[in-house]
Amino acid sequence: MSDSKVANKNNVLDPMTADAEMDVLNDELVTTYLQDNPGFFGRNPQLLASLRFNDSKRGVVSLVERQQQIQRQKIHLLEEEITQLLTVANHNERLFTVYNDLYLSLIESSDLSHFLDCLTQTTTQLLNLASFKLYLTNKDFEIGHDSIIKSDCSSVINKRFDSKDYYFGRLQQQEKELVFGEQEVGSVVLVQLTEGDECLGFIAISSNDAEHFNPSMDTLLLNQFRTLVAKLLVQQLRKIGL
């Protein structure tokens, strides 16, 4: 076979390929033309009224019906977004109220035991979380409260607070046992408490839901919580000579 015949053979397009390329070409041409000529349907109203579209659920529908369907879908999506925003707003308002009441109770706490009671009750009862724990780096004293972690959690501090003040997510089994003992733990938030450059310890709050606490969570409310709890905790510890 001569080179010219081979070249001619290679230049012959497969019919299906040619049809597909022609469809794309036609779509592009039609789209460009309609965009460049917005008055086309105004000059051809009979075409606009006769246009029909294939719908997987409703069969063949008119252009007006198709536009109405798209509009209804947009309205439905907007309604869902508004509902979600209202839900988030209500949740945030509830959280703000809970935190505000907690802060007042902490400020008015007469002693460390009542201080820790307030934190525990707010966490488990009002916020519906599993448990509240407090680890203090100063081990030269005994505080008889169920929320105090007795184990040495210095390894948890070194690992989870290496470059940040919060940890959201799941703990390894050894960490769970150090912090929460035999309690069931899904996910946690660990909040480092500091006074100046000194680490006082950390708060550990757990949820039975393994997905409840995750790294994407916002820390705006926690920043306020962390700052106030640390300052008030220092005041309570000073009352008992620490």
Short mmCIF file of C-alpha atoms in Angstrom, two decimals:
data_model
loop_
_atom_site.label_atom_id
_atom_site.label_comp_id
_atom_site.label_asym_id
_atom_site.label_seq_id
_atom_site.Cartn_x
_atom_site.Cartn_y
_atom_site.Cartn_z
CA MET A 1 0.00 0.00 0.00
CA SER A 2 1.38 3.39 -0.95
CA ASP A 3 2.09 6.11 1.62
CA SER A 4 -0.67 8.29 0.14
CA LYS A 5 -3.24 5.52 0.61
CA VAL A 6 -2.13 4.97 4.20
CA ALA A 7 -2.44 8.68 4.87
CA ASN A 8 -5.90 8.79 3.32
CA LYS A 9 -6.95 5.77 5.36
CA ASN A 10 -5.73 7.38 8.61
CA ASN A 11 -7.60 10.56 7.80
CA VAL A 12 -10.93 8.75 7.52
CA LEU A 13 -12.82 9.24 10.81
CA ASP A 14 -14.82 6.51 12.44
CA PRO A 15 -18.54 7.38 11.86
CA MET A 16 -19.35 7.33 15.57
CA THR A 17 -16.39 9.57 16.37
CA ALA A 18 -17.39 11.98 13.62
CA ASP A 19 -20.97 12.14 14.89
CA ALA A 20 -19.80 12.79 18.48
CA GLU A 21 -17.46 15.57 17.40
CA MET A 22 -20.18 17.08 15.23
CA ASP A 23 -22.61 17.04 18.19
CA VAL A 24 -20.08 18.88 20.36
CA LEU A 25 -19.34 21.30 17.58
CA ASN A 26 -23.03 21.95 17.00
CA ASP A 27 -23.69 22.43 20.75
CA GLU A 28 -20.85 24.90 20.98
CA LEU A 29 -22.01 26.79 17.92
CA VAL A 30 -25.63 26.95 19.10
CA THR A 31 -24.61 28.01 22.61
CA THR A 32 -22.31 30.73 21.30
CA TYR A 33 -24.92 31.98 18.86
CA LEU A 34 -27.67 32.20 21.50
CA GLN A 35 -25.33 33.99 23.91
CA ASP A 36 -24.36 36.48 21.22
CA ASN A 37 -27.96 36.93 20.05
CA PRO A 38 -30.22 37.27 23.15
CA GLY A 39 -33.09 38.49 20.96
CA PHE A 40 -33.26 35.27 18.97
CA PHE A 41 -36.29 33.80 20.80
CA GLY A 42 -37.97 37.20 20.77
CA ARG A 43 -37.83 37.13 17.00
CA ASN A 44 -38.95 33.49 16.92
CA PRO A 45 -41.67 33.11 19.59
CA GLN A 46 -43.21 30.12 17.86
CA LEU A 47 -39.96 28.17 18.35
CA LEU A 48 -39.85 29.08 22.03
CA ALA A 49 -43.38 27.78 22.55
CA SER A 50 -42.69 24.53 20.72
CA LEU A 51 -39.44 23.55 22.42
CA ARG A 52 -39.62 20.27 24.33
CA PHE A 53 -37.13 18.56 26.67
CA ASN A 54 -36.72 14.98 27.80
CA ASP A 55 -37.12 14.63 31.56
CA SER A 56 -36.13 11.35 33.23
CA LYS A 57 -39.07 11.53 35.66
CA ARG A 58 -41.77 13.43 33.78
CA GLY A 59 -41.10 12.50 30.18
CA VAL A 60 -41.27 15.26 27.58
CA VAL A 61 -41.83 18.75 29.06
CA SER A 62 -42.01 22.26 27.65
CA LEU A 63 -39.37 24.94 28.16
CA VAL A 64 -41.63 26.77 30.61
CA GLU A 65 -42.16 23.59 32.64
CA ARG A 66 -38.44 22.94 32.64
CA GLN A 67 -37.74 26.49 33.85
CA GLN A 68 -40.33 26.11 36.59
CA GLN A 69 -38.76 22.83 37.66
CA ILE A 70 -35.30 24.41 37.87
CA GLN A 71 -36.74 27.35 39.81
CA ARG A 72 -38.46 25.02 42.27
CA GLN A 73 -35.19 23.15 42.79
CA LYS A 74 -33.37 26.43 43.51
CA ILE A 75 -36.09 27.49 45.95
CA HIS A 76 -35.88 24.10 47.68
CA LEU A 77 -32.11 24.43 48.06
CA LEU A 78 -32.47 27.94 49.44
CA GLU A 79 -35.07 26.73 51.94
CA GLU A 80 -32.70 23.98 53.09
CA GLU A 81 -29.85 26.49 53.49
CA ILE A 82 -32.08 28.85 55.49
CA THR A 83 -33.21 25.96 57.71
CA GLN A 84 -29.60 24.95 58.34
CA LEU A 85 -28.62 28.54 59.16
CA LEU A 86 -31.52 28.86 61.59
CA THR A 87 -30.56 25.56 63.22
CA VAL A 88 -26.96 26.71 63.64
CA ALA A 89 -28.13 30.09 64.97
CA ASN A 90 -30.41 28.45 67.53
CA HIS A 91 -27.64 26.08 68.57
CA ASN A 92 -25.17 28.95 68.98
CA GLU A 93 -27.70 30.96 70.96
CA ARG A 94 -28.25 28.01 73.29
CA LEU A 95 -24.50 27.54 73.71
CA PHE A 96 -24.02 31.23 74.46
CA THR A 97 -26.67 31.03 77.19
CA VAL A 98 -25.14 27.88 78.69
CA TYR A 99 -21.64 29.36 78.73
CA ASN A 100 -22.87 32.65 80.15
CA ASP A 101 -24.64 30.88 83.03
CA LEU A 102 -21.57 28.72 83.59
CA TYR A 103 -19.25 31.72 83.82
CA LEU A 104 -21.46 33.37 86.42
CA SER A 105 -21.51 30.17 88.46
CA LEU A 106 -17.74 29.77 88.25
CA ILE A 107 -17.14 33.35 89.32
CA GLU A 108 -19.43 32.89 92.31
CA SER A 109 -17.97 29.52 93.33
CA SER A 110 -17.04 29.50 97.01
CA ASP A 111 -14.43 26.75 96.75
CA LEU A 112 -12.66 24.45 94.32
CA SER A 113 -15.13 21.60 94.82
CA HIS A 114 -18.09 23.76 93.82
CA PHE A 115 -16.04 25.15 90.92
CA LEU A 116 -15.46 21.63 89.58
CA ASP A 117 -19.09 20.64 90.22
CA CYS A 118 -20.25 23.50 88.00
CA LEU A 119 -17.93 22.46 85.18
CA THR A 120 -18.95 18.80 85.44
CA GLN A 121 -22.69 19.46 85.58
CA THR A 122 -22.64 21.91 82.68
CA THR A 123 -20.65 19.51 80.54
CA THR A 124 -22.63 16.35 81.23
CA GLN A 125 -26.14 17.67 81.85
CA LEU A 126 -26.57 20.86 79.84
CA LEU A 127 -24.25 20.03 76.95
CA ASN A 128 -25.18 16.31 76.95
CA LEU A 129 -21.58 15.14 76.81
CA ALA A 130 -20.21 12.01 78.46
CA SER A 131 -17.67 13.28 80.98
CA PHE A 132 -15.51 16.13 82.24
CA LYS A 133 -11.97 15.61 83.55
CA LEU A 134 -9.27 17.96 84.84
CA TYR A 135 -5.56 17.19 84.93
CA LEU A 136 -3.26 19.43 86.98
CA THR A 137 0.50 19.37 86.49
CA ASN A 138 1.11 20.25 90.16
CA LYS A 139 0.91 16.91 91.98
CA ASP A 140 1.98 18.18 95.43
CA PHE A 141 -1.56 18.06 96.74
CA GLU A 142 -4.67 15.92 96.88
CA ILE A 143 -8.03 17.16 95.61
CA GLY A 144 -10.89 14.85 96.41
CA HIS A 145 -13.09 15.34 93.39
CA ASP A 146 -14.21 12.77 90.82
CA SER A 147 -13.21 14.99 87.91
CA ILE A 148 -9.52 15.12 88.91
CA ILE A 149 -7.24 12.83 86.88
CA LYS A 150 -4.90 10.93 89.19
CA SER A 151 -2.70 9.38 86.49
CA ASP A 152 0.46 10.99 85.17
CA CYS A 153 -0.62 12.57 81.86
CA SER A 154 2.59 14.41 81.03
CA SER A 155 2.93 12.23 77.93
CA VAL A 156 -0.51 13.37 76.75
CA ILE A 157 0.50 17.01 77.20
CA ASN A 158 3.74 16.53 75.27
CA LYS A 159 1.99 14.74 72.42
CA ARG A 160 -1.30 16.62 72.08
CA PHE A 161 -0.21 20.17 72.93
CA ASP A 162 3.09 20.28 71.09
CA SER A 163 2.19 23.39 69.07
CA LYS A 164 -1.44 24.20 69.89
CA ASP A 165 -3.80 24.63 72.83
CA TYR A 166 -6.54 22.23 71.68
CA TYR A 167 -6.88 18.68 70.49
CA PHE A 168 -10.06 17.41 68.81
CA GLY A 169 -10.62 13.81 67.82
CA ARG A 170 -9.90 10.33 69.13
CA LEU A 171 -7.34 9.17 71.66
CA GLN A 172 -5.18 6.09 71.57
CA GLN A 173 -6.17 3.35 74.00
CA GLN A 174 -3.36 4.11 76.44
CA GLU A 175 -4.33 7.80 76.48
CA LYS A 176 -7.98 6.92 77.08
CA GLU A 177 -7.06 4.83 80.09
CA LEU A 178 -4.82 7.57 81.54
CA VAL A 179 -7.43 10.30 81.15
CA PHE A 180 -10.80 8.57 81.46
CA GLY A 181 -9.99 5.26 83.11
CA GLU A 182 -12.49 2.56 82.14
CA GLN A 183 -15.14 4.94 80.76
CA GLU A 184 -16.33 4.49 77.20
CA VAL A 185 -14.91 7.23 74.99
CA GLY A 186 -15.83 8.07 71.42
CA SER A 187 -14.16 11.41 70.70
CA VAL A 188 -12.68 14.12 72.89
CA VAL A 189 -11.62 17.72 73.13
CA LEU A 190 -8.53 18.48 75.20
CA VAL A 191 -8.09 22.09 76.31
CA GLN A 192 -4.72 23.20 77.64
CA LEU A 193 -4.87 25.56 80.64
CA THR A 194 -2.01 28.02 81.08
CA GLU A 195 -0.95 30.89 83.31
CA GLY A 196 1.49 32.99 81.36
CA ASP A 197 3.97 30.52 79.89
CA GLU A 198 3.27 27.86 82.54
CA CYS A 199 1.06 24.88 81.75
CA LEU A 200 -1.40 24.31 84.58
CA GLY A 201 -2.77 21.14 83.04
CA PHE A 202 -5.69 20.44 80.74
CA ILE A 203 -9.42 19.84 80.60
CA ALA A 204 -10.67 16.71 78.88
CA ILE A 205 -14.28 16.44 77.69
CA SER A 206 -15.54 13.28 76.03
CA SER A 207 -18.48 12.32 73.85
CA ASN A 208 -19.80 8.83 73.20
CA ASP A 209 -20.08 9.81 69.54
CA ALA A 210 -16.81 9.06 67.76
CA GLU A 211 -17.47 11.87 65.25
CA HIS A 212 -18.68 14.57 67.66
CA PHE A 213 -15.30 16.24 68.23
CA ASN A 214 -13.27 16.73 65.05
CA PRO A 215 -10.34 18.96 63.98
CA SER A 216 -12.61 21.24 61.90
CA MET A 217 -14.50 22.55 64.95
CA ASP A 218 -14.50 26.28 65.68
CA THR A 219 -12.63 27.42 68.82
CA LEU A 220 -14.15 30.88 69.31
CA LEU A 221 -16.23 29.95 72.37
CA LEU A 222 -13.51 27.62 73.62
CA ASN A 223 -10.97 30.47 73.58
CA GLN A 224 -13.12 32.46 76.00
CA PHE A 225 -13.83 29.35 78.06
CA ARG A 226 -10.15 28.42 78.27
CA THR A 227 -9.02 31.91 79.31
CA LEU A 228 -11.66 32.38 82.01
CA VAL A 229 -11.42 28.88 83.48
CA ALA A 230 -7.62 29.15 83.75
CA LYS A 231 -7.79 32.49 85.61
CA LEU A 232 -10.53 31.34 87.98
CA LEU A 233 -8.83 27.99 88.56
CA VAL A 234 -5.65 29.78 89.65
CA GLN A 235 -7.69 31.81 92.13
CA GLN A 236 -9.26 28.67 93.56
CA LEU A 237 -5.91 26.90 93.83
CA ARG A 238 -4.44 29.88 95.67
CA LYS A 239 -7.21 29.61 98.25
CA ILE A 240 -5.87 26.21 99.24
CA GLY A 241 -2.26 27.39 99.21
CA LEU A 242 -1.10 26.26 95.78
#
